[in-house]
């Protein structure tokens, strides 16, 4: 019998590997990250009253979450590249649980900020892992769609959960992602390469660069020059350590940098319109915030669900054509929103922006790893997502500036 088993294994390429993670589990692993961005939107008043502070101070938790996912994405992607899926799932789950507990128990803003940041670090790790395990356009489309759909429904879901339970429960929604962890662990492949030596200086430079970039829309005179200086130092670091925290193979790849730039631009347009939408609808249609929130579900849900199909179909279209279509859509959306006062056209612009951003995240994530050595694919995904997530800091700031 042993001889028969060995013969069968030889015919089929050796011992069977881990089972493929089902697509719904990947969507569940990634999607709840968007709750951390959008679920607090309609519960900030409750949160501010509970903390005994103003709404602006209470919103610091959302800013901290944005910083955490931007920083956690490259950090956890580096861990993924060096230690494999199981290690990242363990660390990310611990961070999400610890951050959620701190959020739920917090009674002061500093504890709230710390909890949101820790929760975001873990959420970023789970999302990067889901994208790493999404080994086809269809599966990547499902992951991107889950992020967009959850983001679209997040404000309404957060408000309903706060009404039924508490504002703490609304802030705990990203914890839902850990439900998908056991299935991801069962399908986790072993680490693909021998880990490269760790680069603590490179990691510190990336962390400082992310922090400066996130602060740039709020403190441009200080954070802007700091961002440029840190970027130059990071470029120098890639020459000293080509296999460091930022691999030179990525930093010198024109295709990779172009993909990241396009994803960032599409994200900026989408988040700027998302935050400008209530004011535009109030100005042109006289709608209050609640009515606008309900109506806006339609364009952003359409964009989220539609992106899943478009990402899957993108493999049959030349890459240049896909990139051109995304660029046209991302340019048309803000121009249409600025040029019209008709509500249907405003909603069409928002649908177009949502569709372009969500589709771009999925399609361009697949392109970001094209031609990248296997040893750097996890870092490529992490840095690509970092570029996209930085748009969360810039889009709303641009919307507020233009509305003044």
Coordinates of C-alpha atoms in Angstrom, one line a residue:
X1 CA 0.0 0.0 0.0
X2 CA 2.8 2.4 0.8
X3 CA 4.4 1.8 -2.6
X4 CA 1.0 2.5 -4.3
X5 CA 0.6 5.7 -2.3
X6 CA 4.2 6.8 -3.2
X7 CA 3.5 6.0 -6.9
X8 CA 0.3 8.0 -6.9
X9 CA 2.0 10.9 -5.2
X10 CA 4.7 10.9 -7.8
X11 CA 2.2 10.9 -10.7
X12 CA 0.4 13.9 -9.2
X13 CA 3.5 16.0 -8.3
X14 CA 4.2 14.8 -4.7
X15 CA 2.2 15.1 -1.6
X16 CA -1.0 17.3 -1.9
X17 CA -0.5 20.9 -0.7
X18 CA -2.8 22.9 1.4
X19 CA -6.4 23.3 0.3
X20 CA -7.3 26.5 -1.6
X21 CA -9.1 29.0 0.6
X22 CA -12.6 29.5 -0.6
X23 CA -13.3 33.0 -2.1
X24 CA -16.0 34.0 0.5
X25 CA -13.5 33.5 3.3
X26 CA -11.0 35.8 1.5
X27 CA -13.7 38.4 1.2
X28 CA -14.6 38.1 4.9
X29 CA -10.9 38.3 5.8
X30 CA -10.4 41.6 3.9
X31 CA -13.8 43.4 3.9
X32 CA -14.2 44.4 7.5
X33 CA -11.2 46.7 7.3
X34 CA -13.5 49.2 5.6
X35 CA -15.7 49.3 8.7
X36 CA -12.9 51.0 10.6
X37 CA -12.9 53.8 8.0
X38 CA -16.6 54.3 7.5
X39 CA -18.6 52.8 10.4
X40 CA -17.8 55.7 12.8
X41 CA -19.0 58.4 10.4
X42 CA -22.6 58.7 11.9
X43 CA -21.7 57.8 15.5
X44 CA -19.2 60.5 16.2
X45 CA -21.7 62.6 18.2
X46 CA -22.4 59.6 20.6
X47 CA -18.7 59.0 20.9
X48 CA -17.9 62.7 21.6
X49 CA -20.6 62.8 24.4
X50 CA -19.2 59.6 26.0
X51 CA -15.7 60.9 25.9
X52 CA -16.7 64.4 27.1
X53 CA -15.0 66.1 24.2
X54 CA -15.8 67.7 20.9
X55 CA -16.5 65.8 17.6
X56 CA -13.2 66.8 16.1
X57 CA -11.3 65.2 19.0
X58 CA -13.5 62.1 18.8
X59 CA -12.7 61.8 15.1
X60 CA -9.0 61.4 16.0
X61 CA -9.8 57.7 16.2
X62 CA -10.7 57.6 12.5
X63 CA -7.4 59.4 11.7
X64 CA -5.5 56.9 13.8
X65 CA -7.2 54.0 12.0
X66 CA -6.1 55.5 8.7
X67 CA -2.6 55.9 9.9
X68 CA -2.6 52.3 11.2
X69 CA -3.7 50.7 8.0
X70 CA -1.3 52.8 5.9
X71 CA 1.6 51.8 8.2
X72 CA 0.5 48.2 8.9
X73 CA 0.2 47.4 5.2
X74 CA 3.9 47.4 4.4
X75 CA 4.9 46.2 7.8
X76 CA 2.7 43.1 7.8
X77 CA 3.5 42.5 4.1
X78 CA 7.2 42.3 5.1
X79 CA 6.3 39.8 7.8
X80 CA 4.3 37.9 5.2
X81 CA 7.3 37.7 2.8
X82 CA 9.6 36.5 5.6
X83 CA 7.5 34.3 7.8
X84 CA 4.6 33.2 5.6
X85 CA 0.8 33.4 5.9
X86 CA 0.4 31.6 9.2
X87 CA 2.7 34.0 11.1
X88 CA 0.9 37.0 9.7
X89 CA -2.5 35.6 10.6
X90 CA -1.4 35.0 14.1
X91 CA 0.1 38.5 14.6
X92 CA -2.7 40.3 12.8
X93 CA -5.4 38.5 14.7
X94 CA -3.8 39.4 18.0
X95 CA -3.5 43.0 17.0
X96 CA -7.2 43.2 15.9
X97 CA -8.4 41.6 19.1
X98 CA -6.2 43.7 21.3
X99 CA -7.1 47.0 19.5
X100 CA -10.8 46.1 19.7
X101 CA -10.7 45.4 23.4
X102 CA -8.9 48.7 24.0
X103 CA -11.5 50.6 21.9
X104 CA -14.4 49.0 23.7
X105 CA -13.0 49.7 27.1
X106 CA -11.7 53.2 26.3
X107 CA -13.1 56.2 28.2
X108 CA -10.6 58.8 27.1
X109 CA -9.4 60.0 23.6
X110 CA -5.8 58.8 24.0
X111 CA -6.9 55.2 24.7
X112 CA -9.4 55.5 21.7
X113 CA -6.6 56.6 19.4
X114 CA -4.3 53.8 20.5
X115 CA -7.0 51.2 20.2
X116 CA -7.9 52.3 16.7
X117 CA -4.3 52.3 15.6
X118 CA -3.6 48.8 16.9
X119 CA -6.8 47.5 15.4
X120 CA -5.9 49.0 12.1
X121 CA -2.4 47.4 12.1
X122 CA -4.0 44.0 12.4
X123 CA -6.8 44.7 9.8
X124 CA -4.1 45.7 7.3
X125 CA -2.3 42.4 7.8
X126 CA -5.5 40.4 7.3
X127 CA -6.3 42.3 4.1
X128 CA -2.8 41.9 2.6
X129 CA -3.0 38.2 3.4
X130 CA -6.4 37.9 1.6
X131 CA -4.9 39.5 -1.5
X132 CA -1.9 37.3 -1.4
X133 CA -4.2 34.2 -1.3
X134 CA -6.4 35.6 -4.1
X135 CA -4.6 33.8 -6.9
X136 CA -6.9 34.7 -9.8
X137 CA -8.6 37.8 -11.2
X138 CA -12.0 36.5 -10.1
X139 CA -10.9 36.0 -6.5
X140 CA -9.1 39.3 -6.4
X141 CA -12.2 41.0 -7.7
X142 CA -14.2 39.5 -4.8
X143 CA -11.7 40.8 -2.3
X144 CA -11.8 44.3 -3.9
X145 CA -15.6 44.2 -4.1
X146 CA -15.9 43.2 -0.4
X147 CA -13.8 46.3 0.6
X148 CA -15.9 48.6 -1.5
X149 CA -19.3 47.2 -0.5
X150 CA -18.4 47.2 3.2
X151 CA -17.1 50.8 2.9
X152 CA -20.4 51.8 1.2
X153 CA -22.6 50.3 3.8
X154 CA -20.3 51.1 6.8
X155 CA -21.9 54.4 7.9
X156 CA -25.4 53.0 7.9
X157 CA -24.3 49.7 9.5
X158 CA -22.4 51.6 12.2
X159 CA -25.4 53.7 13.0
X160 CA -27.8 50.8 13.2
X161 CA -25.3 48.8 15.4
X162 CA -24.9 51.8 17.7
X163 CA -28.7 52.2 18.0
X164 CA -29.2 48.5 18.8
X165 CA -26.2 48.0 21.0
X166 CA -23.7 50.8 21.5
X167 CA -21.1 53.0 19.8
X168 CA -18.5 50.7 21.2
X169 CA -20.1 47.8 19.2
X170 CA -19.9 50.0 16.0
X171 CA -16.2 50.5 16.5
X172 CA -15.7 46.7 17.1
X173 CA -17.0 45.8 13.6
X174 CA -13.5 45.2 12.1
X175 CA -13.3 42.3 14.5
X176 CA -15.6 40.3 12.1
X177 CA -12.6 39.6 9.9
X178 CA -11.1 37.1 12.4
X179 CA -14.0 34.8 11.6
X180 CA -12.2 34.1 8.3
X181 CA -8.8 33.4 9.9
X182 CA -9.3 29.6 10.6
X183 CA -10.2 28.9 7.0
X184 CA -7.2 31.0 5.8
X185 CA -4.9 29.1 8.2
X186 CA -6.0 25.8 6.8
X187 CA -5.2 26.9 3.3
X188 CA -2.0 28.7 4.1
X189 CA 1.0 27.6 1.9
X190 CA 4.4 27.4 3.5
X191 CA 6.8 30.3 3.2
X192 CA 8.0 30.5 -0.3
X193 CA 11.6 31.7 0.2
X194 CA 14.4 31.9 2.7
X195 CA 13.8 35.1 4.7
X196 CA 16.1 38.0 3.8
X197 CA 18.0 39.8 6.5
X198 CA 15.8 42.2 8.4
X199 CA 16.3 45.9 7.6
X200 CA 15.3 47.9 10.7
X201 CA 16.6 51.3 9.3
X202 CA 14.6 50.8 6.1
X203 CA 11.5 49.9 8.2
X204 CA 11.9 53.0 10.3
X205 CA 12.2 55.2 7.2
X206 CA 9.0 53.8 5.7
X207 CA 7.2 54.2 9.0
X208 CA 8.3 57.9 9.3
X209 CA 7.4 58.4 5.6
X210 CA 3.9 57.1 6.0
X211 CA 3.4 59.2 9.1
X212 CA 4.6 62.4 7.4
X213 CA 2.5 61.6 4.3
X214 CA -0.7 61.1 6.4
X215 CA -0.1 64.4 8.2
X216 CA 0.6 66.3 5.0
X217 CA -3.0 67.4 4.2
X218 CA -3.3 68.7 7.8
X219 CA 0.2 70.2 8.3
X220 CA 1.5 70.8 4.8
X221 CA 4.2 73.3 5.7
X222 CA 5.9 70.9 8.1
X223 CA 4.9 67.4 6.9
X224 CA 5.3 68.2 3.2
X225 CA 9.0 68.9 3.2
X226 CA 9.5 66.1 5.7
X227 CA 7.8 63.7 3.3
X228 CA 10.1 64.7 0.5
X229 CA 13.2 64.4 2.6
X230 CA 12.3 61.0 3.9
X231 CA 11.5 59.8 0.4
X232 CA 14.9 60.8 -0.8
X233 CA 16.5 59.1 2.2
X234 CA 14.5 55.9 1.4
X235 CA 15.8 56.1 -2.2
X236 CA 19.4 56.2 -0.9
X237 CA 18.6 53.3 1.4
X238 CA 17.5 51.1 -1.5
X239 CA 20.9 51.7 -3.1
X240 CA 22.7 50.7 0.1
X241 CA 20.4 47.7 0.8
X242 CA 18.8 46.5 -2.5
X243 CA 17.1 43.6 -0.6
X244 CA 16.1 45.8 2.3
X245 CA 12.6 46.7 3.6
X246 CA 11.9 48.5 0.3
X247 CA 13.4 46.2 -2.3
X248 CA 15.3 48.0 -5.1
X249 CA 13.5 45.7 -7.6
X250 CA 10.3 47.6 -6.8
X251 CA 11.7 51.1 -6.2
X252 CA 13.3 51.0 -9.7
X253 CA 10.3 49.4 -11.6
X254 CA 8.6 52.0 -13.7
X255 CA 5.6 49.7 -14.2
X256 CA 5.2 49.2 -10.4
X257 CA 5.5 52.9 -9.6
X258 CA 3.0 53.8 -12.4
X259 CA 0.5 51.2 -11.0
X260 CA 0.8 52.6 -7.5
X261 CA 0.4 56.2 -8.7
X262 CA -2.8 55.4 -10.7
X263 CA -4.3 53.5 -7.7
X264 CA -3.5 56.5 -5.4
X265 CA -5.1 59.0 -7.9
X266 CA -8.3 56.9 -8.3
X267 CA -8.6 56.6 -4.5
X268 CA -8.2 60.3 -4.0
X269 CA -11.0 61.0 -6.5
X270 CA -13.3 58.5 -4.9
X271 CA -12.8 59.5 -1.3
X272 CA -12.9 63.2 -2.2
X273 CA -16.3 62.8 -3.8
X274 CA -17.5 60.5 -1.0
X275 CA -16.9 63.3 1.5
X276 CA -18.1 66.1 -0.8
X277 CA -21.3 64.2 -1.6
X278 CA -23.5 65.3 1.4
X279 CA -22.6 69.0 0.9
X280 CA -23.3 68.7 -2.9
X281 CA -26.7 67.1 -2.3
X282 CA -27.6 69.5 0.4
X283 CA -26.7 72.5 -1.9
X284 CA -28.3 71.2 -5.1
X285 CA -31.3 69.1 -3.8
X286 CA -31.8 70.4 -0.2
X287 CA -31.4 66.9 1.3
X288 CA -30.4 66.4 4.9
X289 CA -27.6 64.1 6.0
X290 CA -29.8 61.1 6.7
X291 CA -31.5 61.1 3.3
X292 CA -28.2 61.7 1.5
X293 CA -26.7 58.7 3.4
X294 CA -29.4 56.4 2.3
X295 CA -29.4 57.6 -1.3
X296 CA -25.6 57.3 -1.5
X297 CA -25.8 53.6 -0.8
X298 CA -26.9 53.1 -4.4
X299 CA -23.9 54.5 -6.3
X300 CA -21.3 53.0 -3.9
X301 CA -22.9 49.6 -3.7
X302 CA -23.2 49.6 -7.5
X303 CA -19.5 50.5 -7.7
X304 CA -18.5 47.8 -5.2
X305 CA -20.5 45.0 -6.7
X306 CA -19.7 46.0 -10.3
X307 CA -16.0 46.0 -9.6
X308 CA -16.0 42.3 -8.8
X309 CA -17.2 41.5 -12.3
X310 CA -14.9 44.0 -14.0
X311 CA -11.8 42.8 -12.2
X312 CA -12.6 39.2 -13.3
X313 CA -13.2 40.3 -16.9
X314 CA -10.0 42.4 -17.0
X315 CA -7.8 39.4 -17.8
X316 CA -9.3 39.3 -21.3
X317 CA -8.5 43.0 -22.0
X318 CA -5.0 44.4 -22.8
X319 CA -3.5 46.1 -19.8
X320 CA -3.0 49.4 -21.5
X321 CA -6.7 49.5 -22.4
X322 CA -7.7 48.8 -18.8
X323 CA -5.4 51.5 -17.5
X324 CA -6.7 54.0 -20.0
X325 CA -10.3 53.2 -19.1
X326 CA -9.6 53.6 -15.4
X327 CA -7.8 56.9 -16.1
X328 CA -10.7 58.2 -18.2
X329 CA -13.3 57.2 -15.6
X330 CA -11.2 58.7 -12.7
X331 CA -10.9 62.0 -14.6
X332 CA -14.5 62.2 -15.8
X333 CA -16.0 61.6 -12.4
X334 CA -14.8 64.8 -10.7
X335 CA -15.3 66.9 -13.8
X336 CA -18.9 65.8 -14.1
X337 CA -19.5 66.4 -10.4
X338 CA -18.1 69.9 -10.7
X339 CA -20.0 70.8 -13.9
X340 CA -23.5 69.7 -13.0
X341 CA -26.2 70.5 -10.5
X342 CA -28.6 67.7 -11.5
X343 CA -28.8 65.0 -8.8
X344 CA -28.9 62.1 -11.3
X345 CA -25.6 63.3 -12.8
X346 CA -24.1 63.8 -9.4
X347 CA -25.0 60.3 -8.5
X348 CA -23.6 59.1 -11.8
X349 CA -20.3 60.8 -11.1
X350 CA -20.1 59.1 -7.7
X351 CA -20.9 55.8 -9.2
X352 CA -18.2 56.2 -11.8
X353 CA -15.6 57.2 -9.1
X354 CA -16.5 54.3 -6.9
X355 CA -16.4 51.8 -9.8
X356 CA -13.0 53.1 -11.0
X357 CA -11.4 53.1 -7.5
X358 CA -12.7 49.6 -6.5
X359 CA -12.0 48.1 -9.9
X360 CA -8.6 49.8 -10.0
X361 CA -7.7 48.4 -6.6
X362 CA -8.3 44.8 -7.8
X363 CA -7.0 45.1 -11.3
X364 CA -3.9 47.1 -10.4
X365 CA -3.1 44.8 -7.4
X366 CA -2.8 42.0 -9.9
X367 CA -0.6 44.1 -12.2
X368 CA 1.6 45.2 -9.3
X369 CA 3.1 41.7 -9.0
X370 CA 3.6 41.2 -12.7
X371 CA 7.3 40.6 -13.4
X372 CA 8.2 40.9 -9.7
X373 CA 10.4 38.1 -8.3
X374 CA 8.5 35.6 -6.0
X375 CA 10.6 36.7 -3.1
X376 CA 9.2 40.3 -3.4
X377 CA 5.6 39.7 -4.3
X378 CA 4.3 40.1 -0.8
X379 CA 6.2 43.4 -0.4
X380 CA 4.8 44.5 -3.8
X381 CA 1.2 43.9 -2.6
X382 CA 1.9 45.7 0.7
X383 CA 3.4 48.8 -0.9
X384 CA 0.7 48.9 -3.6
X385 CA -2.0 48.9 -0.9
X386 CA -0.1 51.5 1.0
X387 CA -0.3 53.8 -2.1
X388 CA -4.0 53.2 -2.4
X389 CA -4.7 53.6 1.3
X390 CA -2.8 56.9 1.5
X391 CA -5.6 58.3 -0.6
X392 CA -7.8 58.0 2.5
X393 CA -5.8 60.8 4.0
X394 CA -5.7 63.1 0.9
X395 CA -9.2 62.7 -0.6
X396 CA -11.3 64.0 2.4
X397 CA -8.8 66.8 3.0
X398 CA -9.1 68.0 -0.6
X399 CA -12.9 67.8 -0.4
X400 CA -12.9 70.0 2.7
X401 CA -10.5 72.5 1.2
X402 CA -12.6 72.9 -2.0
X403 CA -15.8 73.3 -0.1
X404 CA -14.5 76.3 1.9

